[in-house]
Amino acid sequence: NAGVMQNPRHLVRRRGQEARLRCSPMKGHSHVYWYRQLPEEGLKFMVYLQKENIIDESGMPKERFSAEFPKEGPSILRIQQVVRGDSAAYFCASSPIGQGEQYFGPGTRLTVT
Amino acid sequence: DAKTTQPNSMESNEEEPVHLPCNHSTISGTDYIHWYRQLPSQGPEYVIHGLTSNVNNRMASLAIAEDRKSSTLILHRATLRDAAVYYCILIENNNNDMRFGAGTRLTVKP
């Protein structure tokens, strides 16, 4: 059973471009979570999704950031018009139900130049 | 905001036990205590969780104080691969609303 997969593992974008980060949850998991980790800091919750629904987006910046988890395919975290402050590691996690243990992916490291 | 307090860092010798403390004096009756760890350049990894009783699994043990205001993660024999940042997190009703604090950076010396 493959674990949580994220791609790309590394992404470089120039200021003003768009970044798309993908997360494929573990098989059978319908709950997905996105976290951001700035250099030398802890993880910050961003958003919690179930298929086709956003359950909690209280950690998402109000502008430029959006997330989706369609009925088919991976969850996508989209950052429009990236700025240098968006440079961070973005981790995705999944769980089979909305409780208990979360399984994390290896992360996508975004660098904005 | 994180509702737990952990030391910033701890050191241990290889093959010795490690006790990682966590204070959560404002814990409510429905808060579960979860521990995750993050190895360098990797995503967090679940370690263990509990509510009231002490818990054991293949990775570690979790000792929960009787008043639940503190808990201790116990690694019975530290290895170099246990060097990581350990996070103690309270989760209400075990729902997946995780707020990570700064954690404890564990260094294991050979």
mmCIF file of N, CA and C in Angstrom, chain B:
data_model
loop_
_atom_site.group_PDB
_atom_site.id
_atom_site.type_symbol
_atom_site.label_atom_id
_atom_site.label_comp_id
_atom_site.label_asym_id
_atom_site.label_seq_id
_atom_site.Cartn_x
_atom_site.Cartn_y
_atom_site.Cartn_z
ATOM 1 N N ASP B 1 -3.645 28.177 18.343
ATOM 2 C CA ASP B 1 -2.428 28.252 19.138
ATOM 3 C C ASP B 1 -2.207 26.930 19.872
ATOM 4 N N ALA B 2 -0.943 26.541 19.960
ATOM 5 C CA ALA B 2 -0.621 25.290 20.629
ATOM 6 C C ALA B 2 -1.005 25.391 22.098
ATOM 7 N N LYS B 3 -1.536 24.287 22.658
ATOM 8 C CA LYS B 3 -1.928 24.290 24.056
ATOM 9 C C LYS B 3 -0.975 23.436 24.868
ATOM 10 N N THR B 4 0.170 23.159 24.326
ATOM 11 C CA THR B 4 1.145 22.317 25.018
ATOM 12 C C THR B 4 2.460 23.057 25.166
ATOM 13 N N THR B 5 3.234 22.645 26.175
ATOM 14 C CA THR B 5 4.553 23.216 26.424
ATOM 15 C C THR B 5 5.571 22.094 26.470
ATOM 16 N N GLN B 6 6.618 22.227 25.651
ATOM 17 C CA GLN B 6 7.678 21.222 25.612
ATOM 18 C C GLN B 6 9.035 21.924 25.683
ATOM 19 N N PRO B 7 10.042 21.224 26.211
ATOM 20 C CA PRO B 7 11.387 21.822 26.163
ATOM 21 C C PRO B 7 11.835 21.966 24.720
ATOM 22 N N ASN B 8 12.629 22.993 24.450
ATOM 23 C CA ASN B 8 13.075 23.222 23.072
ATOM 24 C C ASN B 8 13.955 22.093 22.568
ATOM 25 N N SER B 9 14.797 21.574 23.439
ATOM 26 C CA SER B 9 15.737 20.548 22.987
ATOM 27 C C SER B 9 16.097 19.611 24.138
ATOM 28 N N MET B 10 16.508 18.410 23.788
ATOM 29 C CA MET B 10 16.999 17.427 24.734
ATOM 30 C C MET B 10 18.077 16.611 24.054
ATOM 31 N N GLU B 11 18.960 16.058 24.891
ATOM 32 C CA GLU B 11 20.003 15.180 24.392
ATOM 33 C C GLU B 11 19.912 13.827 25.067
ATOM 34 N N SER B 12 20.310 12.825 24.342
ATOM 35 C CA SER B 12 20.315 11.477 24.895
ATOM 36 C C SER B 12 21.513 10.733 24.343
ATOM 37 N N ASN B 13 21.919 9.699 25.066
ATOM 38 C CA ASN B 13 22.953 8.802 24.558
ATOM 39 C C ASN B 13 22.284 7.608 23.888
ATOM 40 N N GLU B 14 22.957 7.114 22.884
ATOM 41 C CA GLU B 14 22.445 5.955 22.148
ATOM 42 C C GLU B 14 22.231 4.778 23.102
ATOM 43 N N GLU B 15 21.138 4.067 22.886
ATOM 44 C CA GLU B 15 20.763 2.861 23.622
ATOM 45 C C GLU B 15 20.342 3.139 25.059
ATOM 46 N N GLU B 16 20.159 4.408 25.405
ATOM 47 C CA GLU B 16 19.614 4.732 26.716
ATOM 48 C C GLU B 16 18.160 5.168 26.557
ATOM 49 N N PRO B 17 17.359 5.053 27.623
ATOM 50 C CA PRO B 17 15.969 5.511 27.527
ATOM 51 C C PRO B 17 15.893 7.035 27.474
ATOM 52 N N VAL B 18 14.845 7.507 26.829
ATOM 53 C CA VAL B 18 14.611 8.947 26.706
ATOM 54 C C VAL B 18 13.194 9.239 27.183
ATOM 55 N N HIS B 19 13.072 10.262 28.028
ATOM 56 C CA HIS B 19 11.757 10.677 28.507
ATOM 57 C C HIS B 19 11.504 12.105 28.021
ATOM 58 N N LEU B 20 10.558 12.259 27.141
ATOM 59 C CA LEU B 20 10.247 13.573 26.574
ATOM 60 C C LEU B 20 8.981 14.103 27.233
ATOM 61 N N PRO B 21 9.089 15.198 27.993
ATOM 62 C CA PRO B 21 7.917 15.686 28.721
ATOM 63 C C PRO B 21 7.060 16.642 27.902
ATOM 64 N N CYS B 22 5.800 16.728 28.301
ATOM 65 C CA CYS B 22 4.870 17.669 27.679
ATOM 66 C C CYS B 22 3.880 18.128 28.750
ATOM 67 N N ASN B 23 3.745 19.416 28.894
ATOM 68 C CA ASN B 23 2.766 19.975 29.819
ATOM 69 C C ASN B 23 1.550 20.472 29.053
ATOM 70 N N HIS B 24 0.387 20.135 29.573
ATOM 71 C CA HIS B 24 -0.865 20.585 28.948
ATOM 72 C C HIS B 24 -1.859 20.842 30.068
ATOM 73 N N SER B 25 -1.589 21.899 30.819
ATOM 74 C CA SER B 25 -2.348 22.160 32.054
ATOM 75 C C SER B 25 -3.804 22.547 31.776
ATOM 76 N N THR B 26 -4.108 22.993 30.563
ATOM 77 C CA THR B 26 -5.491 23.408 30.261
ATOM 78 C C THR B 26 -6.250 22.340 29.467
ATOM 79 N N ILE B 27 -5.767 21.116 29.521
ATOM 80 C CA ILE B 27 -6.396 20.031 28.764
ATOM 81 C C ILE B 27 -7.846 19.854 29.205
ATOM 82 N N SER B 28 -8.714 19.563 28.246
ATOM 83 C CA SER B 28 -10.110 19.310 28.576
ATOM 84 C C SER B 28 -10.362 17.802 28.542
ATOM 85 N N GLY B 29 -11.532 17.418 29.050
ATOM 86 C CA GLY B 29 -11.836 15.993 29.160
ATOM 87 C C GLY B 29 -11.920 15.268 27.827
ATOM 88 N N THR B 30 -12.139 16.010 26.755
ATOM 89 C CA THR B 30 -12.289 15.380 25.445
ATOM 90 C C THR B 30 -11.041 15.502 24.577
ATOM 91 N N ASP B 31 -9.970 16.033 25.129
ATOM 92 C CA ASP B 31 -8.725 16.175 24.359
ATOM 93 C C ASP B 31 -7.915 14.883 24.393
ATOM 94 N N TYR B 32 -7.555 14.399 23.225
ATOM 95 C CA TYR B 32 -6.631 13.281 23.105
ATOM 96 C C TYR B 32 -5.205 13.832 23.004
ATOM 97 N N ILE B 33 -4.256 13.090 23.531
ATOM 98 C CA ILE B 33 -2.842 13.491 23.492
ATOM 99 C C ILE B 33 -2.158 12.685 22.391
ATOM 100 N N HIS B 34 -1.667 13.393 21.393
ATOM 101 C CA HIS B 34 -0.987 12.755 20.266
ATOM 102 C C HIS B 34 0.478 13.158 20.264
ATOM 103 N N TRP B 35 1.326 12.253 19.805
ATOM 104 C CA TRP B 35 2.737 12.541 19.582
ATOM 105 C C TRP B 35 3.092 12.195 18.137
ATOM 106 N N TYR B 36 3.759 13.131 17.501
ATOM 107 C CA TYR B 36 4.322 12.918 16.178
ATOM 108 C C TYR B 36 5.803 13.280 16.250
ATOM 109 N N ARG B 37 6.563 12.793 15.290
ATOM 110 C CA ARG B 37 7.951 13.214 15.195
ATOM 111 C C ARG B 37 8.278 13.514 13.746
ATOM 112 N N GLN B 38 9.259 14.379 13.568
ATOM 113 C CA GLN B 38 9.671 14.768 12.224
ATOM 114 C C GLN B 38 11.187 14.614 12.111
ATOM 115 N N LEU B 39 11.578 13.649 11.303
ATOM 116 C CA LEU B 39 12.999 13.460 11.036
ATOM 117 C C LEU B 39 13.451 14.526 10.044
ATOM 118 N N PRO B 40 14.751 14.811 9.993
ATOM 119 C CA PRO B 40 15.246 15.860 9.101
ATOM 120 C C PRO B 40 14.812 15.644 7.652
ATOM 121 N N SER B 41 14.297 16.686 7.058
ATOM 122 C CA SER B 41 13.887 16.703 5.643
ATOM 123 C C SER B 41 12.774 15.702 5.318
ATOM 124 N N GLN B 42 11.989 15.331 6.309
ATOM 125 C CA GLN B 42 10.878 14.414 6.061
ATOM 126 C C GLN B 42 9.579 14.991 6.616
ATOM 127 N N GLY B 43 8.465 14.372 6.218
ATOM 128 C CA GLY B 43 7.189 14.738 6.794
ATOM 129 C C GLY B 43 7.035 14.145 8.185
ATOM 130 N N PRO B 44 6.138 14.700 8.977
ATOM 131 C CA PRO B 44 5.908 14.143 10.316
ATOM 132 C C PRO B 44 5.434 12.697 10.249
ATOM 133 N N GLU B 45 5.696 11.998 11.345
ATOM 134 C CA GLU B 45 5.356 10.587 11.453
ATOM 135 C C GLU B 45 4.630 10.377 12.770
ATOM 136 N N TYR B 46 3.488 9.695 12.707
ATOM 137 C CA TYR B 46 2.739 9.399 13.921
ATOM 138 C C TYR B 46 3.562 8.506 14.842
ATOM 139 N N VAL B 47 3.518 8.798 16.138
ATOM 140 C CA VAL B 47 4.227 7.957 17.105
ATOM 141 C C VAL B 47 3.241 7.201 17.987
ATOM 142 N N ILE B 48 2.361 7.929 18.660
ATOM 143 C CA ILE B 48 1.471 7.281 19.615
ATOM 144 C C ILE B 48 0.405 8.286 20.047
ATOM 145 N N HIS B 49 -0.708 7.814 20.578
ATOM 146 C CA HIS B 49 -1.673 8.723 21.175
ATOM 147 C C HIS B 49 -2.434 8.018 22.283
ATOM 148 N N GLY B 50 -3.041 8.816 23.173
ATOM 149 C CA GLY B 50 -3.816 8.252 24.266
ATOM 150 C C GLY B 50 -4.787 9.278 24.818
ATOM 151 N N LEU B 51 -5.662 8.791 25.689
ATOM 152 C CA LEU B 51 -6.651 9.682 26.300
ATOM 153 C C LEU B 51 -6.418 9.781 27.809
ATOM 154 N N THR B 52 -6.499 8.655 28.500
ATOM 155 C CA THR B 52 -6.312 8.663 29.950
ATOM 156 C C THR B 52 -5.296 7.623 30.405
ATOM 157 N N SER B 53 -5.351 6.460 29.817
ATOM 158 C CA SER B 53 -4.477 5.372 30.255
ATOM 159 C C SER B 53 -3.153 5.409 29.517
ATOM 160 N N ASN B 54 -2.132 4.858 30.159
ATOM 161 C CA ASN B 54 -0.834 4.723 29.501
ATOM 162 C C ASN B 54 -0.962 3.805 28.294
ATOM 163 N N VAL B 55 -0.157 4.073 27.287
ATOM 164 C CA VAL B 55 -0.241 3.345 26.021
ATOM 165 C C VAL B 55 1.149 2.861 25.624
ATOM 166 N N ASN B 56 1.191 1.691 25.020
ATOM 167 C CA ASN B 56 2.451 1.164 24.489
ATOM 168 C C ASN B 56 2.248 0.729 23.047
ATOM 169 N N ASN B 57 3.251 0.980 22.219
ATOM 170 C CA ASN B 57 3.264 0.383 20.890
ATOM 171 C C ASN B 57 4.707 0.063 20.544
ATOM 172 N N ARG B 58 4.921 -0.367 19.304
ATOM 173 C CA ARG B 58 6.257 -0.832 18.940
ATOM 174 C C ARG B 58 7.280 0.295 18.936
ATOM 175 N N MET B 59 6.809 1.535 18.815
ATOM 176 C CA MET B 59 7.751 2.663 18.731
ATOM 177 C C MET B 59 8.087 3.235 20.097
ATOM 178 N N ALA B 60 7.072 3.334 20.965
ATOM 179 C CA ALA B 60 7.270 4.091 22.200
ATOM 180 C C ALA B 60 6.188 3.751 23.214
ATOM 181 N N SER B 61 6.309 4.389 24.376
ATOM 182 C CA SER B 61 5.265 4.329 25.399
ATOM 183 C C SER B 61 4.841 5.744 25.722
ATOM 184 N N LEU B 62 3.591 5.881 26.110
ATOM 185 C CA LEU B 62 3.054 7.177 26.506
ATOM 186 C C LEU B 62 2.545 7.044 27.926
ATOM 187 N N ALA B 63 3.132 7.830 28.820
ATOM 188 C CA ALA B 63 2.703 7.851 30.211
ATOM 189 C C ALA B 63 1.930 9.140 30.434
ATOM 190 N N ILE B 64 0.683 8.999 30.903
ATOM 191 C CA ILE B 64 -0.189 10.152 31.102
ATOM 192 C C ILE B 64 -0.420 10.333 32.594
ATOM 193 N N ALA B 65 -0.192 11.536 33.091
ATOM 194 C CA ALA B 65 -0.389 11.813 34.503
ATOM 195 C C ALA B 65 -1.843 11.600 34.891
ATOM 196 N N GLU B 66 -2.039 11.304 36.166
ATOM 197 C CA GLU B 66 -3.395 10.999 36.625
ATOM 198 C C GLU B 66 -4.346 12.176 36.413
ATOM 199 N N ASP B 67 -3.845 13.393 36.583
ATOM 200 C CA ASP B 67 -4.694 14.568 36.368
ATOM 201 C C ASP B 67 -4.685 15.015 34.897
ATOM 202 N N ARG B 68 -3.940 14.318 34.069
ATOM 203 C CA ARG B 68 -3.835 14.548 32.621
ATOM 204 C C ARG B 68 -3.244 15.907 32.265
ATOM 205 N N LYS B 69 -2.652 16.583 33.217
ATOM 206 C CA LYS B 69 -2.073 17.889 32.911
ATOM 207 C C LYS B 69 -0.672 17.776 32.326
ATOM 208 N N SER B 70 -0.148 16.590 32.272
ATOM 209 C CA SER B 70 1.150 16.380 31.642
ATOM 210 C C SER B 70 1.230 14.953 31.117
ATOM 211 N N SER B 71 2.155 14.750 30.222
ATOM 212 C CA SER B 71 2.401 13.408 29.719
ATOM 213 C C SER B 71 3.878 13.288 29.346
ATOM 214 N N THR B 72 4.337 12.052 29.184
ATOM 215 C CA THR B 72 5.734 11.788 28.858
ATOM 216 C C THR B 72 5.806 10.728 27.776
ATOM 217 N N LEU B 73 6.518 11.046 26.727
ATOM 218 C CA LEU B 73 6.803 10.065 25.686
ATOM 219 C C LEU B 73 8.099 9.361 26.052
ATOM 220 N N ILE B 74 8.067 8.052 26.061
ATOM 221 C CA ILE B 74 9.237 7.272 26.465
ATOM 222 C C ILE B 74 9.733 6.454 25.280
ATOM 223 N N LEU B 75 10.984 6.708 24.913
ATOM 224 C CA LEU B 75 11.679 5.855 23.950
ATOM 225 C C LEU B 75 12.567 4.944 24.777
ATOM 226 N N HIS B 76 12.358 3.664 24.693
ATOM 227 C CA HIS B 76 13.007 2.758 25.641
ATOM 228 C C HIS B 76 14.501 2.605 25.401
ATOM 229 N N ARG B 77 14.919 2.622 24.137
ATOM 230 C CA ARG B 77 16.335 2.566 23.795
ATOM 231 C C ARG B 77 16.565 3.449 22.588
ATOM 232 N N ALA B 78 17.081 4.629 22.837
ATOM 233 C CA ALA B 78 17.253 5.576 21.737
ATOM 234 C C ALA B 78 18.295 5.079 20.739
ATOM 235 N N THR B 79 17.995 5.271 19.492
ATOM 236 C CA THR B 79 18.969 5.003 18.428
ATOM 237 C C THR B 79 19.241 6.309 17.692
ATOM 238 N N LEU B 80 20.281 6.296 16.879
ATOM 239 C CA LEU B 80 20.616 7.504 16.115
ATOM 240 C C LEU B 80 19.460 7.909 15.211
ATOM 241 N N ARG B 81 18.672 6.913 14.775
ATOM 242 C CA ARG B 81 17.553 7.205 13.884
ATOM 243 C C ARG B 81 16.376 7.859 14.602
ATOM 244 N N ASP B 82 16.448 7.923 15.926
ATOM 245 C CA ASP B 82 15.385 8.595 16.680
ATOM 246 C C ASP B 82 15.621 10.094 16.791
ATOM 247 N N ALA B 83 16.732 10.576 16.286
ATOM 248 C CA ALA B 83 17.001 12.019 16.308
ATOM 249 C C ALA B 83 15.979 12.722 15.421
ATOM 250 N N ALA B 84 15.182 13.594 16.048
ATOM 251 C CA ALA B 84 14.072 14.217 15.331
ATOM 252 C C ALA B 84 13.492 15.318 16.213
ATOM 253 N N VAL B 85 12.512 16.037 15.665
ATOM 254 C CA VAL B 85 11.718 16.967 16.465
ATOM 255 C C VAL B 85 10.437 16.234 16.857
ATOM 256 N N TYR B 86 10.149 16.197 18.148
ATOM 257 C CA TYR B 86 8.989 15.481 18.671
ATOM 258 C C TYR B 86 7.913 16.493 19.070
ATOM 259 N N TYR B 87 6.725 16.275 18.548
ATOM 260 C CA TYR B 87 5.609 17.195 18.786
ATOM 261 C C TYR B 87 4.542 16.521 19.654
ATOM 262 N N CYS B 88 4.121 17.214 20.679
ATOM 263 C CA CYS B 88 3.019 16.796 21.535
ATOM 264 C C CYS B 88 1.822 17.669 21.174
ATOM 265 N N ILE B 89 0.709 17.056 20.826
ATOM 266 C CA ILE B 89 -0.424 17.803 20.289
ATOM 267 C C ILE B 89 -1.707 17.330 20.966
ATOM 268 N N LEU B 90 -2.555 18.287 21.339
ATOM 269 C CA LEU B 90 -3.868 17.939 21.878
ATOM 270 C C LEU B 90 -4.898 18.028 20.761
ATOM 271 N N ILE B 91 -5.737 17.022 20.668
ATOM 272 C CA ILE B 91 -6.756 16.997 19.619
ATOM 273 C C ILE B 91 -8.115 16.751 20.272
ATOM 274 N N GLU B 92 -9.006 17.735 20.123
ATOM 275 C CA GLU B 92 -10.318 17.633 20.750
ATOM 276 C C GLU B 92 -11.131 16.531 20.101
ATOM 277 N N ASN B 93 -11.687 15.637 20.944
ATOM 278 C CA ASN B 93 -12.513 14.537 20.448
ATOM 279 C C ASN B 93 -11.795 13.680 19.407
ATOM 280 N N ASN B 94 -10.487 13.738 19.413
ATOM 281 C CA ASN B 94 -9.697 12.963 18.447
ATOM 282 C C ASN B 94 -9.989 13.354 17.001
ATOM 283 N N ASN B 95 -10.717 14.482 16.823
ATOM 284 C CA ASN B 95 -10.936 14.969 15.465
ATOM 285 C C ASN B 95 -9.649 15.537 14.929
ATOM 286 N N ASN B 96 -9.488 15.427 13.616
ATOM 287 C CA ASN B 96 -8.196 15.785 13.049
ATOM 288 C C ASN B 96 -8.039 17.275 12.851
ATOM 289 N N ASP B 97 -7.938 17.989 13.956
ATOM 290 C CA ASP B 97 -7.704 19.427 13.914
ATOM 291 C C ASP B 97 -6.390 19.640 14.657
ATOM 292 N N MET B 98 -5.281 19.398 13.987
ATOM 293 C CA MET B 98 -3.978 19.386 14.646
ATOM 294 C C MET B 98 -3.316 20.738 14.550
ATOM 295 N N ARG B 99 -2.857 21.206 15.702
ATOM 296 C CA ARG B 99 -2.090 22.456 15.755
ATOM 297 C C ARG B 99 -0.725 22.115 16.350
ATOM 298 N N PHE B 100 0.295 22.174 15.532
ATOM 299 C CA PHE B 100 1.642 21.827 15.983
ATOM 300 C C PHE B 100 2.264 22.996 16.737
ATOM 301 N N GLY B 101 2.972 22.688 17.819
ATOM 302 C CA GLY B 101 3.791 23.685 18.495
ATOM 303 C C GLY B 101 5.212 23.621 17.973
ATOM 304 N N ALA B 102 6.143 24.081 18.761
ATOM 305 C CA ALA B 102 7.545 24.108 18.334
ATOM 306 C C ALA B 102 8.226 22.763 18.510
ATOM 307 N N GLY B 103 7.689 21.938 19.410
ATOM 308 C CA GLY B 103 8.264 20.614 19.600
ATOM 309 C C GLY B 103 9.566 20.609 20.358
ATOM 310 N N THR B 104 10.085 19.405 20.597
ATOM 311 C CA THR B 104 11.386 19.191 21.253
ATOM 312 C C THR B 104 12.329 18.565 20.246
ATOM 313 N N ARG B 105 13.454 19.197 20.045
ATOM 314 C CA ARG B 105 14.472 18.632 19.152
ATOM 315 C C ARG B 105 15.339 17.683 19.948
ATOM 316 N N LEU B 106 15.261 16.393 19.624
ATOM 317 C CA LEU B 106 16.037 15.359 20.319
ATOM 318 C C LEU B 106 17.311 15.072 19.541
ATOM 319 N N THR B 107 18.419 15.187 20.244
ATOM 320 C CA THR B 107 19.720 14.811 19.683
ATOM 321 C C THR B 107 20.172 13.540 20.367
ATOM 322 N N VAL B 108 20.590 12.554 19.592
ATOM 323 C CA VAL B 108 21.063 11.293 20.134
ATOM 324 C C VAL B 108 22.554 11.168 19.841
ATOM 325 N N LYS B 109 23.322 11.020 20.907
ATOM 326 C CA LYS B 109 24.773 10.952 20.767
ATOM 327 C C LYS B 109 25.234 9.500 20.779
ATOM 328 N N PRO B 110 26.164 9.174 19.870
ATOM 329 C CA PRO B 110 26.652 7.783 19.833
ATOM 330 C C PRO B 110 27.518 7.458 21.043
#
